[in-house]
Amino acid sequence: MLTAMSDETVPVSPAPAVRKIKPWMWVVGGAVLVVAVLIILGVVVTNAHQPKSFASAIEECGVSSGGSVQLLDGGKSMSIDGKGEESDGLGIEKMACIFIALDLPQATISRMDTTRALDGRQKDVLPDYTVEWSYHPDNGLDVLFTR
């Protein structure tokens, strides 16, 4: 059996008025969204490709600056003196580590590997730096990176 809780009537408030969104509001909101997305994408793309510094590459490979590897021009350039038959210098393992740390393209490494003494000084211009090298069996592979 159902009984009424009270005989009093509860006043019902009218439903709030529904606001219509004007077309210009959609345009402004869309433009703000597009600008925000473009700014975020710009920051992500800019931060995604930060070239590694020469100093951090040699540090990553456990090589100290001075002697066979020298940072030049306030770290904007780096010279590597490779080990040859008649000269001391940086070994091929450490040199390869630096090349990998700097994301040196395999095509450039291949060109270095096939350079002969008769070829003279070679050069490759890359997006983040320019690399020049020469090779002689007595002196080894000598490389100069510049930004």
PDB file of C-alpha atoms in Angstrom:
ATOM      1  CA  MET A   1       0.000   0.000   0.000  1.00  0.00           C
ATOM      2  CA  LEU A   2       1.311   3.374  -0.963  1.00  0.00           C
ATOM      3  CA  THR A   3       0.954   6.386   1.204  1.00  0.00           C
ATOM      4  CA  ALA A   4       1.763   9.940   0.384  1.00  0.00           C
ATOM      5  CA  MET A   5       4.602  11.407   2.359  1.00  0.00           C
ATOM      6  CA  SER A   6       3.138  14.833   2.488  1.00  0.00           C
ATOM      7  CA  ASP A   7       0.303  16.787   1.140  1.00  0.00           C
ATOM      8  CA  GLU A   8       2.533  19.770   0.506  1.00  0.00           C
ATOM      9  CA  THR A   9       3.414  20.567  -3.051  1.00  0.00           C
ATOM     10  CA  VAL A  10       7.027  21.124  -3.891  1.00  0.00           C
ATOM     11  CA  PRO A  11       7.609  24.043  -6.205  1.00  0.00           C
ATOM     12  CA  VAL A  12       9.359  23.008  -9.382  1.00  0.00           C
ATOM     13  CA  SER A  13      11.905  25.463 -10.719  1.00  0.00           C
ATOM     14  CA  PRO A  14      11.844  26.060 -14.436  1.00  0.00           C
ATOM     15  CA  ALA A  15      14.524  24.333 -16.539  1.00  0.00           C
ATOM     16  CA  PRO A  16      17.523  26.542 -17.226  1.00  0.00           C
ATOM     17  CA  ALA A  17      17.478  28.223 -20.579  1.00  0.00           C
ATOM     18  CA  VAL A  18      19.609  26.411 -23.142  1.00  0.00           C
ATOM     19  CA  ARG A  19      22.228  28.674 -24.617  1.00  0.00           C
ATOM     20  CA  LYS A  20      22.833  28.354 -28.295  1.00  0.00           C
ATOM     21  CA  ILE A  21      26.444  28.432 -29.377  1.00  0.00           C
ATOM     22  CA  LYS A  22      26.900  31.021 -32.029  1.00  0.00           C
ATOM     23  CA  PRO A  23      28.748  30.015 -35.249  1.00  0.00           C
ATOM     24  CA  TRP A  24      31.521  32.531 -34.614  1.00  0.00           C
ATOM     25  CA  MET A  25      32.213  30.793 -31.274  1.00  0.00           C
ATOM     26  CA  TRP A  26      32.866  27.530 -33.137  1.00  0.00           C
ATOM     27  CA  VAL A  27      35.267  29.316 -35.503  1.00  0.00           C
ATOM     28  CA  VAL A  28      37.188  30.975 -32.660  1.00  0.00           C
ATOM     29  CA  GLY A  29      37.319  27.740 -30.653  1.00  0.00           C
ATOM     30  CA  GLY A  30      38.538  25.787 -33.700  1.00  0.00           C
ATOM     31  CA  ALA A  31      41.206  28.379 -34.469  1.00  0.00           C
ATOM     32  CA  VAL A  32      42.473  28.297 -30.880  1.00  0.00           C
ATOM     33  CA  LEU A  33      42.622  24.488 -31.026  1.00  0.00           C
ATOM     34  CA  VAL A  34      44.544  24.511 -34.335  1.00  0.00           C
ATOM     35  CA  VAL A  35      47.058  27.065 -33.018  1.00  0.00           C
ATOM     36  CA  ALA A  36      47.571  25.033 -29.826  1.00  0.00           C
ATOM     37  CA  VAL A  37      48.179  21.830 -31.808  1.00  0.00           C
ATOM     38  CA  LEU A  38      50.659  23.592 -34.119  1.00  0.00           C
ATOM     39  CA  ILE A  39      52.586  25.000 -31.168  1.00  0.00           C
ATOM     40  CA  ILE A  40      52.767  21.595 -29.480  1.00  0.00           C
ATOM     41  CA  LEU A  41      53.899  19.911 -32.712  1.00  0.00           C
ATOM     42  CA  GLY A  42      56.545  22.593 -33.224  1.00  0.00           C
ATOM     43  CA  VAL A  43      57.954  22.024 -29.747  1.00  0.00           C
ATOM     44  CA  VAL A  44      57.946  18.236 -30.180  1.00  0.00           C
ATOM     45  CA  VAL A  45      59.656  18.371 -33.588  1.00  0.00           C
ATOM     46  CA  THR A  46      62.237  20.907 -32.396  1.00  0.00           C
ATOM     47  CA  ASN A  47      63.116  18.849 -29.325  1.00  0.00           C
ATOM     48  CA  ALA A  48      63.138  15.569 -31.245  1.00  0.00           C
ATOM     49  CA  HIS A  49      66.146  16.553 -33.322  1.00  0.00           C
ATOM     50  CA  GLN A  50      68.724  18.108 -31.074  1.00  0.00           C
ATOM     51  CA  PRO A  51      72.140  17.168 -32.417  1.00  0.00           C
ATOM     52  CA  LYS A  52      74.459  15.687 -29.827  1.00  0.00           C
ATOM     53  CA  SER A  53      77.368  17.886 -28.866  1.00  0.00           C
ATOM     54  CA  PHE A  54      80.866  16.712 -29.700  1.00  0.00           C
ATOM     55  CA  ALA A  55      81.772  16.875 -25.992  1.00  0.00           C
ATOM     56  CA  SER A  56      78.898  14.581 -24.994  1.00  0.00           C
ATOM     57  CA  ALA A  57      79.772  12.117 -27.786  1.00  0.00           C
ATOM     58  CA  ILE A  58      83.360  11.700 -26.617  1.00  0.00           C
ATOM     59  CA  GLU A  59      82.248  11.529 -22.987  1.00  0.00           C
ATOM     60  CA  GLU A  60      79.722   8.806 -23.871  1.00  0.00           C
ATOM     61  CA  CYS A  61      82.537   6.806 -25.454  1.00  0.00           C
ATOM     62  CA  GLY A  62      84.940   7.202 -22.542  1.00  0.00           C
ATOM     63  CA  VAL A  63      87.377   9.372 -24.477  1.00  0.00           C
ATOM     64  CA  SER A  64      88.918  12.490 -23.007  1.00  0.00           C
ATOM     65  CA  SER A  65      89.519  15.672 -24.925  1.00  0.00           C
ATOM     66  CA  GLY A  66      93.175  16.332 -25.637  1.00  0.00           C
ATOM     67  CA  GLY A  67      95.741  14.200 -27.392  1.00  0.00           C
ATOM     68  CA  SER A  68      94.036  12.124 -30.082  1.00  0.00           C
ATOM     69  CA  VAL A  69      90.680  13.876 -29.766  1.00  0.00           C
ATOM     70  CA  GLN A  70      90.503  17.638 -29.458  1.00  0.00           C
ATOM     71  CA  LEU A  71      87.518  19.898 -29.040  1.00  0.00           C
ATOM     72  CA  LEU A  72      88.123  23.118 -30.960  1.00  0.00           C
ATOM     73  CA  ASP A  73      86.399  26.481 -31.303  1.00  0.00           C
ATOM     74  CA  GLY A  74      84.610  26.233 -27.964  1.00  0.00           C
ATOM     75  CA  GLY A  75      83.241  22.772 -28.761  1.00  0.00           C
ATOM     76  CA  LYS A  76      81.918  23.715 -32.212  1.00  0.00           C
ATOM     77  CA  SER A  77      84.572  21.555 -33.893  1.00  0.00           C
ATOM     78  CA  MET A  78      86.313  18.298 -33.077  1.00  0.00           C
ATOM     79  CA  SER A  79      89.504  16.800 -34.455  1.00  0.00           C
ATOM     80  CA  ILE A  80      90.246  13.065 -34.252  1.00  0.00           C
ATOM     81  CA  ASP A  81      93.719  11.709 -34.915  1.00  0.00           C
ATOM     82  CA  GLY A  82      93.389   8.013 -35.737  1.00  0.00           C
ATOM     83  CA  LYS A  83      95.941   5.318 -34.997  1.00  0.00           C
ATOM     84  CA  GLY A  84      98.252   4.451 -37.889  1.00  0.00           C
ATOM     85  CA  GLU A  85     101.071   1.982 -38.463  1.00  0.00           C
ATOM     86  CA  GLU A  86     103.650   4.574 -37.456  1.00  0.00           C
ATOM     87  CA  SER A  87     101.652   6.843 -35.160  1.00  0.00           C
ATOM     88  CA  ASP A  88      99.697   6.591 -31.961  1.00  0.00           C
ATOM     89  CA  GLY A  89      96.152   7.798 -32.080  1.00  0.00           C
ATOM     90  CA  LEU A  90      92.596   6.885 -31.308  1.00  0.00           C
ATOM     91  CA  GLY A  91      91.772   3.228 -31.950  1.00  0.00           C
ATOM     92  CA  ILE A  92      89.093   2.197 -34.418  1.00  0.00           C
ATOM     93  CA  GLU A  93      86.716   0.973 -31.656  1.00  0.00           C
ATOM     94  CA  LYS A  94      86.610   4.349 -29.891  1.00  0.00           C
ATOM     95  CA  MET A  95      86.393   6.168 -33.209  1.00  0.00           C
ATOM     96  CA  ALA A  96      83.436   3.989 -34.245  1.00  0.00           C
ATOM     97  CA  CYS A  97      81.764   4.707 -30.904  1.00  0.00           C
ATOM     98  CA  ILE A  98      82.037   8.463 -31.527  1.00  0.00           C
ATOM     99  CA  PHE A  99      80.678   8.055 -35.062  1.00  0.00           C
ATOM    100  CA  ILE A 100      77.677   6.119 -33.743  1.00  0.00           C
ATOM    101  CA  ALA A 101      77.092   8.635 -30.933  1.00  0.00           C
ATOM    102  CA  LEU A 102      77.006  11.437 -33.514  1.00  0.00           C
ATOM    103  CA  ASP A 103      74.674   9.477 -35.826  1.00  0.00           C
ATOM    104  CA  LEU A 104      77.222   9.622 -38.625  1.00  0.00           C
ATOM    105  CA  PRO A 105      75.474   8.098 -41.671  1.00  0.00           C
ATOM    106  CA  GLN A 106      76.607   4.638 -42.737  1.00  0.00           C
ATOM    107  CA  ALA A 107      77.258   5.974 -46.227  1.00  0.00           C
ATOM    108  CA  THR A 108      79.827   8.421 -44.833  1.00  0.00           C
ATOM    109  CA  ILE A 109      81.442   5.710 -42.712  1.00  0.00           C
ATOM    110  CA  SER A 110      81.654   3.509 -45.812  1.00  0.00           C
ATOM    111  CA  ARG A 111      83.328   6.328 -47.753  1.00  0.00           C
ATOM    112  CA  MET A 112      85.824   6.763 -44.901  1.00  0.00           C
ATOM    113  CA  ASP A 113      86.495   3.045 -44.852  1.00  0.00           C
ATOM    114  CA  THR A 114      87.309   2.964 -48.558  1.00  0.00           C
ATOM    115  CA  THR A 115      89.389   6.160 -48.692  1.00  0.00           C
ATOM    116  CA  ARG A 116      92.943   5.630 -49.915  1.00  0.00           C
ATOM    117  CA  ALA A 117      95.984   7.812 -49.332  1.00  0.00           C
ATOM    118  CA  LEU A 118      95.851   8.831 -53.003  1.00  0.00           C
ATOM    119  CA  ASP A 119      92.286  10.162 -52.593  1.00  0.00           C
ATOM    120  CA  GLY A 120      93.403  13.163 -50.545  1.00  0.00           C
ATOM    121  CA  ARG A 121      91.093  14.999 -48.185  1.00  0.00           C
ATOM    122  CA  GLN A 122      87.429  14.005 -48.448  1.00  0.00           C
ATOM    123  CA  LYS A 123      84.380  15.946 -47.281  1.00  0.00           C
ATOM    124  CA  ASP A 124      80.736  15.256 -46.508  1.00  0.00           C
ATOM    125  CA  VAL A 125      78.263  18.039 -45.657  1.00  0.00           C
ATOM    126  CA  LEU A 126      75.544  16.736 -43.337  1.00  0.00           C
ATOM    127  CA  PRO A 127      72.547  18.496 -41.766  1.00  0.00           C
ATOM    128  CA  ASP A 128      74.132  18.867 -38.307  1.00  0.00           C
ATOM    129  CA  TYR A 129      77.813  19.236 -39.206  1.00  0.00           C
ATOM    130  CA  THR A 130      80.447  18.924 -41.891  1.00  0.00           C
ATOM    131  CA  VAL A 131      82.950  16.087 -41.679  1.00  0.00           C
ATOM    132  CA  GLU A 132      86.316  16.023 -43.457  1.00  0.00           C
ATOM    133  CA  TRP A 133      88.822  13.184 -43.394  1.00  0.00           C
ATOM    134  CA  SER A 134      92.013  11.857 -44.863  1.00  0.00           C
ATOM    135  CA  TYR A 135      93.691   8.476 -44.594  1.00  0.00           C
ATOM    136  CA  HIS A 136      97.231   7.205 -44.839  1.00  0.00           C
ATOM    137  CA  PRO A 137      98.332   3.803 -43.523  1.00  0.00           C
ATOM    138  CA  ASP A 138     101.233   5.379 -41.624  1.00  0.00           C
ATOM    139  CA  ASN A 139      99.114   8.117 -40.005  1.00  0.00           C
ATOM    140  CA  GLY A 140      95.697   6.449 -39.810  1.00  0.00           C
ATOM    141  CA  LEU A 141      92.325   8.080 -40.340  1.00  0.00           C
ATOM    142  CA  ASP A 142      92.241  11.772 -39.413  1.00  0.00           C
ATOM    143  CA  VAL A 143      88.791  13.348 -39.084  1.00  0.00           C
ATOM    144  CA  LEU A 144      87.553  16.914 -38.542  1.00  0.00           C
ATOM    145  CA  PHE A 145      83.955  17.671 -37.571  1.00  0.00           C
ATOM    146  CA  THR A 146      82.700  21.286 -37.765  1.00  0.00           C
ATOM    147  CA  ARG A 147      79.345  22.931 -37.076  1.00  0.00           C
TER     148      ARG A 147
END
